[in-house]
């Protein structure tokens, strides 16, 4: 295997909060990086928003005109898309795992936890484990996409399409049982 990291060029399709988090994660200089990420294009509802996004989150990055790219480089681009959604601010503990000998509370941002606390039922003791987490953890997903594309895969073994569909179906059922409806749910 080559020591060279796979490179993936990203097109960011919006200039909102989650896009800014994603871009900030991709440009973190990490010792353990599994891929090299290049922000190739920014999509926005207006030129001013796009320019503002680049100035704020990609300072000093110079736009390379299409005339400067070789035909070979343009034809060899590979693409990947990742999306995420977060509609509400939650408490620091976003996950509790319960067992017969106690429970574990997980705290932080869901894609990149900051700590977890193990609570023992036997002696009512607790021990908190904290760890450094650069960014918000989106780079783990981006690295996985880059590695899969470099390996010629069209889906991830850990989160294949079938699992994505299964999770979406579970979320649809939860929404149905809870009575949540969105405009796009209206039948034609």
XYZ file of N, CA, C and O in Angstrom:
752
model
N 0.835 -1.181 0.000
C 0.000 0.000 0.000
C 0.877 1.241 0.000
O 1.869 1.324 0.695
N 0.505 2.242 -0.761
C 1.255 3.475 -0.885
C 1.128 4.317 0.375
O 0.123 4.296 1.066
N 2.189 5.097 0.661
C 2.141 6.022 1.795
C 1.345 7.270 1.456
O 1.051 8.070 2.325
N 1.036 7.458 0.175
C 0.301 8.641 -0.254
C -1.170 8.528 0.138
O -1.814 7.505 -0.075
N -1.704 9.600 0.719
C -3.109 9.626 1.119
C -3.986 9.840 -0.107
O -3.641 10.613 -0.996
N -5.165 9.200 -0.144
C -6.095 9.494 -1.233
C -6.593 10.936 -1.093
O -6.716 11.452 0.009
N -6.841 11.560 -2.222
C -7.342 12.932 -2.243
C -8.766 12.932 -2.744
O -9.083 12.267 -3.723
N -9.620 13.674 -2.057
C -11.005 13.810 -2.489
C -11.338 15.293 -2.561
O -11.078 16.044 -1.635
N -11.889 15.695 -3.710
C -12.310 17.084 -3.916
C -13.799 17.165 -3.590
O -14.581 16.380 -4.094
N -14.155 18.140 -2.767
C -15.527 18.272 -2.293
C -16.210 19.471 -2.919
O -15.617 20.536 -3.065
N -17.476 19.304 -3.224
C -18.344 20.399 -3.607
C -19.323 20.609 -2.469
O -20.074 19.702 -2.120
N -19.298 21.757 -1.846
C -20.172 22.074 -0.717
C -21.428 22.726 -1.299
O -21.334 23.759 -1.971
N -22.601 22.121 -1.058
C -23.804 22.542 -1.774
C -24.643 23.590 -1.047
O -25.691 23.971 -1.528
N -24.179 24.069 0.087
C -24.910 25.119 0.812
C -23.924 25.850 1.710
O -22.817 25.358 1.952
N -24.313 27.000 2.214
C -23.406 27.794 3.044
C -23.963 28.008 4.448
O -23.718 29.034 5.071
N -24.689 27.016 4.963
C -25.279 27.116 6.288
C -24.361 26.616 7.385
O -23.173 26.341 7.174
N -24.928 26.461 8.569
C -24.176 26.092 9.765
C -23.473 24.740 9.628
O -22.280 24.618 9.886
N -24.204 23.710 9.227
C -23.597 22.374 9.148
C -22.525 22.336 8.061
O -21.479 21.715 8.234
N -22.752 23.033 6.953
C -21.717 23.124 5.917
C -20.457 23.779 6.471
O -19.345 23.343 6.178
N -20.626 24.814 7.293
C -19.450 25.477 7.873
C -18.713 24.529 8.816
O -17.480 24.479 8.821
N -19.456 23.754 9.614
C -18.811 22.774 10.500
C -18.043 21.741 9.687
O -16.925 21.360 10.029
N -18.666 21.259 8.614
C -18.044 20.240 7.775
C -16.746 20.771 7.171
O -15.700 20.124 7.239
N -16.788 21.972 6.614
C -15.597 22.562 6.002
C -14.514 22.797 7.049
O -13.338 22.494 6.824
N -14.891 23.305 8.214
C -13.907 23.526 9.277
C -13.223 22.215 9.661
O -12.010 22.190 9.896
N -13.970 21.126 9.722
C -13.379 19.827 10.043
C -12.424 19.352 8.949
O -11.384 18.764 9.231
N -12.785 19.583 7.695
C -11.947 19.095 6.599
C -10.607 19.809 6.514
O -9.638 19.224 6.030
N -10.537 21.045 6.976
C -9.274 21.778 6.855
C -8.407 21.697 8.117
O -7.326 22.282 8.161
N -8.857 20.934 9.124
C -8.034 20.727 10.320
C -6.780 19.946 9.911
O -6.855 18.947 9.202
N -5.629 20.394 10.381
C -4.377 19.685 10.131
C -4.250 18.578 11.175
O -3.963 18.840 12.334
N -4.523 17.319 10.760
C -4.535 16.183 11.694
C -3.377 15.240 11.407
O -3.118 14.895 10.258
N -2.714 14.785 12.458
C -1.637 13.805 12.301
C -2.175 12.456 11.815
O -1.502 11.739 11.105
N -3.404 12.117 12.226
C -3.969 10.809 11.913
C -4.887 10.824 10.685
O -5.677 9.915 10.491
N -4.772 11.858 9.849
C -5.648 11.965 8.675
C -5.503 10.731 7.784
O -4.403 10.228 7.570
N -6.639 10.251 7.291
C -6.654 9.082 6.409
C -6.789 9.487 4.948
O -6.683 8.656 4.056
N -7.054 10.786 4.714
C -7.238 11.283 3.355
C -6.920 12.774 3.318
O -6.899 13.442 4.358
N -6.690 13.267 2.120
C -6.475 14.693 1.886
C -7.759 15.235 1.261
O -8.234 14.704 0.268
N -8.314 16.287 1.854
C -9.586 16.835 1.384
C -9.367 18.229 0.804
O -8.711 19.062 1.414
N -9.928 18.444 -0.374
C -9.839 19.739 -1.047
C -11.252 20.250 -1.265
O -12.092 19.542 -1.825
N -11.509 21.461 -0.820
C -12.806 22.091 -1.086
C -12.694 22.682 -2.487
O -11.990 23.655 -2.713
N -13.366 22.064 -3.427
C -13.240 22.421 -4.841
C -14.269 23.451 -5.285
O -13.986 24.291 -6.128
N -15.476 23.384 -4.723
C -16.539 24.282 -5.167
C -17.492 24.542 -4.010
O -17.659 23.707 -3.126
N -18.104 25.721 -4.045
C -19.107 26.109 -3.054
C -20.381 26.467 -3.808
O -20.346 27.273 -4.737
N -21.503 25.859 -3.422
C -22.788 26.214 -4.001
C -23.543 27.077 -3.013
O -23.524 26.831 -1.811
N -24.182 28.119 -3.499
C -24.894 29.024 -2.614
C -26.070 29.645 -3.348
O -26.110 29.662 -4.573
N -27.013 30.167 -2.573
C -28.180 30.827 -3.180
C -27.822 32.194 -3.738
O -28.597 32.781 -4.479
N -26.650 32.728 -3.378
C -26.207 34.000 -3.949
C -24.686 34.037 -3.985
O -24.013 33.383 -3.180
N -24.160 34.821 -4.932
C -22.720 34.968 -5.064
C -22.114 35.584 -3.804
O -21.066 35.145 -3.330
N -22.803 36.576 -3.224
C -22.288 37.220 -2.015
C -22.184 36.242 -0.843
O -21.202 36.251 -0.102
N -23.202 35.378 -0.650
C -23.152 34.383 0.427
C -21.987 33.417 0.195
O -21.272 33.057 1.124
N -21.820 32.997 -1.051
C -20.726 32.081 -1.381
C -19.369 32.704 -1.102
O -18.496 32.082 -0.500
N -19.187 33.952 -1.540
C -17.918 34.643 -1.296
C -17.689 34.828 0.200
O -16.579 34.650 0.691
N -18.745 35.199 0.930
C -18.633 35.375 2.377
C -18.235 34.093 3.076
O -17.418 34.095 4.003
N -18.806 32.981 2.635
C -18.492 31.665 3.206
C -17.010 31.350 2.991
O -16.312 30.934 3.912
N -16.534 31.558 1.767
C -15.123 31.279 1.453
C -14.210 32.180 2.275
O -13.223 31.711 2.855
N -14.529 33.467 2.366
C -13.704 34.395 3.141
C -13.639 34.001 4.612
O -12.600 34.103 5.247
N -14.759 33.533 5.159
C -14.818 33.199 6.581
C -14.197 31.838 6.896
O -13.465 31.692 7.870
N -14.513 30.823 6.091
C -14.112 29.455 6.437
C -12.933 28.916 5.622
O -12.355 27.893 5.997
N -12.587 29.586 4.544
C -11.444 29.165 3.728
C -10.560 30.380 3.431
O -10.251 30.659 2.266
N -10.150 31.113 4.457
C -9.388 32.341 4.214
C -8.069 32.033 3.502
O -7.432 31.020 3.753
N -7.724 32.926 2.591
C -6.456 32.764 1.873
C -6.498 31.757 0.747
O -5.502 31.544 0.059
N -7.627 31.090 0.541
C -7.732 30.121 -0.546
C -8.003 30.868 -1.835
O -8.944 31.640 -1.921
N -7.194 30.635 -2.821
C -7.348 31.297 -4.105
C -8.139 30.411 -5.034
O -7.889 29.213 -5.129
N -9.106 30.979 -5.715
C -9.902 30.222 -6.675
C -9.058 29.978 -7.922
O -8.452 30.886 -8.460
N -9.024 28.746 -8.358
C -8.293 28.367 -9.567
C -9.290 28.372 -10.721
O -10.309 27.704 -10.658
N -9.008 29.131 -11.740
C -9.965 29.211 -12.850
C -9.963 27.915 -13.638
O -8.981 27.179 -13.656
N -11.073 27.648 -14.334
C -11.176 26.411 -15.101
C -10.153 26.374 -16.221
O -9.749 25.314 -16.663
N -9.683 27.549 -16.703
C -8.668 27.569 -17.755
C -7.334 27.038 -17.249
O -6.510 26.608 -18.027
N -7.112 27.084 -15.931
C -5.845 26.624 -15.372
C -5.834 25.116 -15.141
O -4.789 24.556 -14.868
N -6.963 24.453 -15.252
C -7.025 23.014 -15.016
C -6.779 22.267 -16.314
O -7.292 22.637 -17.362
N -6.050 21.193 -16.214
C -5.815 20.386 -17.408
C -7.046 19.541 -17.700
O -7.849 19.248 -16.815
N -7.187 19.127 -18.942
C -8.317 18.268 -19.333
C -8.277 16.963 -18.538
O -9.286 16.476 -18.055
N -7.070 16.387 -18.375
C -6.923 15.133 -17.638
C -7.403 15.298 -16.190
O -8.105 14.462 -15.659
N -7.022 16.412 -15.535
C -7.430 16.646 -14.153
C -8.950 16.743 -14.066
O -9.563 16.179 -13.170
N -9.576 17.442 -14.991
C -11.029 17.599 -14.969
C -11.743 16.265 -15.156
O -12.756 16.019 -14.543
N -11.208 15.401 -15.989
C -11.849 14.128 -16.269
C -11.635 13.104 -15.165
O -12.358 12.127 -15.087
N -10.641 13.316 -14.306
C -10.332 12.307 -13.293
C -10.920 12.625 -11.926
O -10.674 11.904 -10.975
N -11.704 13.686 -11.794
C -12.291 14.009 -10.503
C -13.225 12.910 -10.039
O -13.951 12.318 -10.811
N -13.207 12.662 -8.753
C -14.166 11.742 -8.133
C -14.950 12.548 -7.133
O -14.449 13.509 -6.569
N -16.183 12.158 -6.883
C -17.047 12.971 -6.042
C -17.654 12.151 -4.911
O -17.820 10.945 -5.034
N -18.004 12.823 -3.825
C -18.727 12.211 -2.720
C -19.615 13.252 -2.078
O -19.322 14.438 -2.130
N -20.707 12.829 -1.497
C -21.636 13.737 -0.828
C -21.920 13.199 0.571
O -22.175 12.011 0.744
N -21.863 14.077 1.548
C -22.250 13.743 2.916
C -23.223 14.825 3.364
O -23.034 15.999 3.071
N -24.279 14.435 4.044
C -25.173 15.442 4.601
C -25.515 15.049 6.033
O -25.398 13.891 6.416
N -25.905 16.049 6.789
C -26.255 15.817 8.179
C -27.277 16.865 8.571
O -27.406 17.889 7.915
N -28.019 16.600 9.619
C -29.014 17.571 10.061
C -29.061 17.599 11.574
O -28.940 16.576 12.235
N -29.221 18.784 12.086
C -29.357 18.954 13.529
C -30.340 20.103 13.731
O -30.047 21.232 13.394
N -31.526 19.791 14.243
C -32.555 20.825 14.318
C -32.799 21.364 15.720
O -33.594 22.260 15.888
N -32.134 20.824 16.718
C -32.389 21.307 18.076
C -31.140 21.160 18.937
O -30.380 20.207 18.794
N -30.925 22.116 19.819
C -29.834 22.043 20.792
C -30.285 21.126 21.916
O -31.369 21.287 22.465
N -29.469 20.139 22.242
C -29.823 19.182 23.287
C -28.925 19.356 24.504
O -27.963 20.110 24.477
N -29.220 18.624 25.557
C -28.396 18.644 26.758
C -27.040 18.021 26.428
O -26.918 17.272 25.460
N -26.005 18.304 27.257
C -24.681 17.724 26.972
C -24.693 16.199 26.869
O -23.994 15.634 26.051
N -25.493 15.514 27.712
C -25.581 14.049 27.622
C -26.566 13.724 26.506
O -27.746 13.986 26.599
N -26.039 13.147 25.416
C -26.922 12.823 24.294
C -27.192 11.330 24.185
O -28.016 10.908 23.383
N -26.528 10.550 25.027
C -26.729 9.101 24.951
C -26.485 8.491 26.326
O -25.513 8.840 27.000
N -27.360 7.595 26.739
C -27.170 6.826 27.961
C -27.291 5.353 27.617
O -28.247 4.938 26.970
N -26.288 4.594 28.034
C -26.265 3.153 27.789
C -26.444 2.471 29.139
O -25.631 2.671 30.043
N -27.506 1.712 29.288
C -27.809 1.091 30.575
C -27.498 -0.400 30.548
O -27.713 -1.067 29.534
N -26.997 -0.904 31.662
C -26.692 -2.322 31.778
C -26.960 -2.814 33.185
O -27.403 -2.060 34.056
N -26.694 -4.082 33.433
C -26.995 -4.686 34.729
C -26.073 -4.205 35.844
O -26.401 -4.323 37.019
N -24.921 -3.634 35.500
C -23.977 -3.195 36.527
C -23.844 -1.675 36.600
O -22.982 -1.164 37.290
N -24.697 -0.972 35.860
C -24.639 0.487 35.897
C -25.031 1.077 34.558
O -25.727 0.435 33.759
N -24.560 2.284 34.320
C -24.875 2.930 33.050
C -23.733 3.859 32.642
O -22.878 4.221 33.456
N -23.743 4.249 31.376
C -22.726 5.142 30.819
C -23.442 6.322 30.178
O -24.369 6.141 29.389
N -23.022 7.545 30.523
C -23.516 8.759 29.882
C -22.460 9.241 28.890
O -21.281 9.356 29.249
N -22.879 9.534 27.666
C -21.972 10.044 26.638
C -22.319 11.503 26.395
O -23.480 11.841 26.181
N -21.297 12.386 26.433
C -21.517 13.825 26.302
C -20.756 14.398 25.117
O -19.738 13.860 24.710
N -21.264 15.518 24.609
C -20.590 16.247 23.546
C -21.436 16.318 22.297
O -22.641 16.124 22.320
N -20.795 16.585 21.197
C -21.440 16.642 19.890
C -21.616 15.214 19.394
O -20.692 14.407 19.496
N -22.773 14.867 18.864
C -23.071 13.469 18.566
C -22.079 12.802 17.624
O -21.814 11.620 17.758
N -21.529 13.533 16.660
C -20.584 12.901 15.737
C -19.172 12.853 16.300
O -18.292 12.231 15.708
N -18.944 13.481 17.441
C -17.607 13.505 18.027
C -17.704 13.765 19.530
O -17.473 14.879 20.001
N -18.048 12.744 20.309
C -18.231 12.931 21.755
C -16.972 13.463 22.439
O -15.860 13.183 22.018
N -17.173 14.235 23.526
C -16.069 14.792 24.301
C -15.684 13.907 25.476
O -14.552 13.908 25.906
N -16.679 13.201 26.024
C -16.406 12.396 27.212
C -17.510 11.370 27.417
O -18.569 11.448 26.794
N -17.219 10.424 28.303
C -18.266 9.527 28.775
C -18.003 9.252 30.243
O -16.868 9.285 30.714
N -19.084 9.017 30.994
C -18.987 8.758 32.427
C -19.597 7.397 32.716
O -20.730 7.121 32.313
N -18.821 6.567 33.396
C -19.278 5.240 33.786
C -19.789 5.327 35.220
O -19.067 5.748 36.122
N -21.059 4.958 35.407
C -21.700 4.989 36.726
C -21.928 3.543 37.168
O -22.632 2.789 36.502
N -21.358 3.174 38.307
C -21.476 1.811 38.815
C -22.668 1.676 39.756
O -22.871 2.508 40.640
N -23.452 0.616 39.575
C -24.585 0.346 40.470
C -24.113 -0.260 41.787
O -24.765 -0.112 42.819
N -22.976 -0.955 41.752
C -22.484 -1.663 42.931
C -22.151 -0.730 44.081
O -22.569 -0.939 45.214
N -21.342 0.320 43.779
C -20.898 1.193 44.867
C -21.253 2.662 44.632
O -20.730 3.538 45.319
N -22.115 2.918 43.682
C -22.577 4.269 43.346
C -21.441 5.203 42.928
O -21.561 6.418 43.024
N -20.323 4.615 42.487
C -19.201 5.443 42.043
C -19.372 5.838 40.576
O -20.134 5.215 39.837
N -18.648 6.878 40.206
C -18.653 7.347 38.819
C -17.241 7.705 38.416
O -16.475 8.231 39.222
N -16.908 7.443 37.161
C -15.605 7.842 36.647
C -15.815 8.422 35.253
O -16.408 7.776 34.390
N -15.317 9.662 35.081
C -15.468 10.355 33.806
C -14.191 10.203 32.985
O -13.091 10.377 33.488
N -14.344 9.890 31.699
C -13.236 9.759 30.764
C -13.377 10.858 29.722
O -14.383 10.928 29.025
N -12.388 11.749 29.654
C -12.425 12.848 28.693
C -11.304 12.655 27.677
O -10.264 12.085 27.994
N -11.528 13.127 26.462
C -10.520 13.003 25.429
C -10.607 14.173 24.467
O -11.658 14.784 24.303
N -9.461 14.470 23.860
C -9.398 15.573 22.911
C -10.135 15.194 21.633
O -10.041 14.067 21.163
N -10.853 16.138 21.102
C -11.551 15.904 19.837
C -11.444 17.157 18.986
O -12.144 18.129 19.220
N -10.550 17.162 18.032
C -10.496 18.337 17.153
C -11.742 18.369 16.271
O -12.220 17.340 15.808
N -12.297 19.541 16.091
C -13.457 19.676 15.206
C -14.695 19.015 15.766
O -14.840 18.820 16.968
N -15.594 18.634 14.858
C -16.869 18.035 15.247
C -17.007 16.587 14.772
O -18.059 16.004 14.861
N -15.951 16.032 14.218
C -15.981 14.630 13.830
C -16.425 14.339 12.414
O -16.455 13.190 11.999
N -16.763 15.378 11.637
C -17.179 15.140 10.263
C -16.043 14.575 9.413
O -16.273 13.913 8.408
N -14.793 14.838 9.805
C -13.662 14.344 9.023
C -13.593 12.816 9.029
O -13.085 12.216 8.094
N -14.145 12.162 10.054
C -14.151 10.697 10.043
C -15.011 10.188 8.885
O -14.644 9.250 8.185
N -16.177 10.811 8.708
C -17.047 10.426 7.588
C -16.382 10.763 6.253
O -16.412 9.960 5.320
N -15.788 11.957 6.164
C -15.135 12.381 4.928
C -13.967 11.461 4.587
O -13.782 11.084 3.428
N -13.170 11.074 5.595
C -12.066 10.134 5.357
C -12.590 8.795 4.852
O -12.033 8.198 3.934
N -13.682 8.311 5.453
C -14.256 7.026 5.033
C -14.712 7.085 3.576
O -14.476 6.148 2.802
N -15.354 8.201 3.186
C -15.791 8.363 1.798
C -14.580 8.361 0.860
O -14.560 7.670 -0.156
N -13.553 9.128 1.214
C -12.357 9.212 0.370
C -11.687 7.844 0.216
O -11.280 7.462 -0.889
N -11.565 7.100 1.312
C -10.933 5.776 1.254
C -11.754 4.803 0.410
O -11.204 4.023 -0.370
N -13.084 4.848 0.554
C -13.941 3.962 -0.240
C -13.859 4.296 -1.723
O -13.758 3.394 -2.563
N -13.896 5.566 -2.066
C -13.797 5.953 -3.475
C -12.435 5.555 -4.039
O -12.345 5.010 -5.139
N -11.369 5.786 -3.277
C -10.025 5.403 -3.729
C -9.921 3.895 -3.945
O -9.187 3.432 -4.824
N -10.674 3.123 -3.158
C -10.662 1.657 -3.290
C -11.652 1.165 -4.350
O -11.820 -0.038 -4.537
N -12.349 2.082 -5.019
C -13.297 1.701 -6.063
C -14.637 1.222 -5.541
O -15.427 0.649 -6.284
N -14.916 1.459 -4.279
C -16.191 1.031 -3.693
C -17.261 2.093 -3.934
O -16.963 3.287 -3.944
N -18.500 1.661 -4.097
C -19.573 2.627 -4.272
C -20.472 2.733 -3.039
O -21.485 3.420 -3.063
N -20.110 2.041 -1.964
C -20.790 2.212 -0.678
C -19.865 1.734 0.429
O -18.905 1.021 0.191
N -20.164 2.144 1.643
C -19.331 1.838 2.794
C -19.772 0.534 3.451
O -20.965 0.292 3.597
N -18.810 -0.274 3.873
C -19.138 -1.553 4.512
C -19.777 -1.362 5.888
O -20.614 -2.159 6.306
N -19.389 -0.310 6.602
C -19.927 -0.069 7.938
C -21.339 0.506 7.861
O -22.205 0.161 8.640
N -21.580 1.393 6.882
C -22.897 2.019 6.718
C -23.323 1.884 5.259
O -23.366 2.849 4.509
N -23.655 0.651 4.832
C -24.070 0.445 3.444
C -25.453 1.038 3.185
O -26.178 1.403 4.112
N -25.820 1.123 1.913
C -27.105 1.712 1.538
C -28.268 1.036 2.248
O -29.212 1.695 2.676
N -28.228 -0.280 2.380
C -29.338 -0.998 3.021
C -29.524 -0.535 4.470
O -30.660 -0.401 4.940
N -28.430 -0.261 5.162
C -28.534 0.213 6.544
C -29.073 1.637 6.576
O -29.869 1.994 7.454
N -28.654 2.461 5.634
C -29.181 3.825 5.544
C -30.699 3.791 5.344
O -31.440 4.518 6.016
N -31.169 2.953 4.442
C -32.613 2.825 4.192
C -33.328 2.314 5.440
O -34.395 2.813 5.808
N -32.736 1.332 6.139
C -33.335 0.798 7.362
C -33.499 1.894 8.407
O -34.555 2.038 9.033
N -32.467 2.716 8.595
C -32.532 3.807 9.573
C -33.596 4.820 9.162
O -34.396 5.275 9.999
N -33.658 5.181 7.885
C -34.670 6.126 7.420
C -36.082 5.580 7.617
O -36.998 6.327 7.993
N -36.271 4.286 7.374
C -37.582 3.676 7.597
C -37.961 3.704 9.077
O -39.120 3.955 9.428
N -36.987 3.469 9.962
C -37.246 3.576 11.406
C -37.645 5.002 11.779
O -38.604 5.211 12.537
N -36.935 5.980 11.238
C -37.264 7.376 11.529
C -38.638 7.746 10.983
O -39.399 8.473 11.644
N -38.974 7.244 9.798
C -40.316 7.481 9.251
C -41.389 6.898 10.160
O -42.430 7.512 10.397
N -41.158 5.703 10.686
C -42.129 5.068 11.576
C -42.252 5.844 12.893
O -43.347 6.017 13.422
N -41.129 6.320 13.411
C -41.167 7.131 14.631
C -41.980 8.397 14.385
O -42.839 8.771 15.196
N -41.748 9.045 13.268
C -42.523 10.247 12.914
C -44.003 9.900 12.779
O -44.866 10.631 13.253
N -44.307 8.765 12.118
C -45.706 8.366 11.917
C -46.384 8.149 13.257
O -47.472 8.667 13.511
N -45.733 7.385 14.145
C -46.327 7.105 15.449
C -46.458 8.357 16.306
O -47.390 8.474 17.095
N -45.528 9.295 16.126
C -45.570 10.530 16.903
C -46.465 11.600 16.295
O -46.698 12.638 16.901
N -46.961 11.340 15.087
C -47.854 12.287 14.438
C -47.174 13.454 13.754
O -47.826 14.422 13.366
N -45.844 13.388 13.605
C -45.137 14.482 12.923
C -45.360 14.400 11.418
O -45.236 13.341 10.830
N -45.739 15.531 10.839
C -45.949 15.598 9.384
C -45.266 16.827 8.845
O -45.229 17.870 9.480
N -44.723 16.678 7.631
C -44.040 17.776 6.958
C -44.757 18.035 5.630
O -45.458 17.157 5.125
N -44.592 19.231 5.066
C -45.288 19.549 3.809
C -45.045 18.499 2.713
O -45.956 18.155 1.971
N -43.844 17.966 2.626
C -43.528 16.978 1.586
C -44.226 15.634 1.824
O -44.238 14.773 0.959
N -44.826 15.443 3.010
C -45.552 14.211 3.305
C -46.959 14.189 2.692
O -47.587 13.155 2.660
N -47.441 15.355 2.259
C -48.785 15.433 1.686
C -48.870 14.545 0.449
O -47.990 14.547 -0.391
N -49.934 13.761 0.382
C -50.090 12.853 -0.759
C -50.525 13.645 -1.986
O -51.297 14.591 -1.894
N -50.007 13.238 -3.122
C -50.331 13.914 -4.388
C -51.720 13.554 -4.868
O -52.264 12.541 -4.603
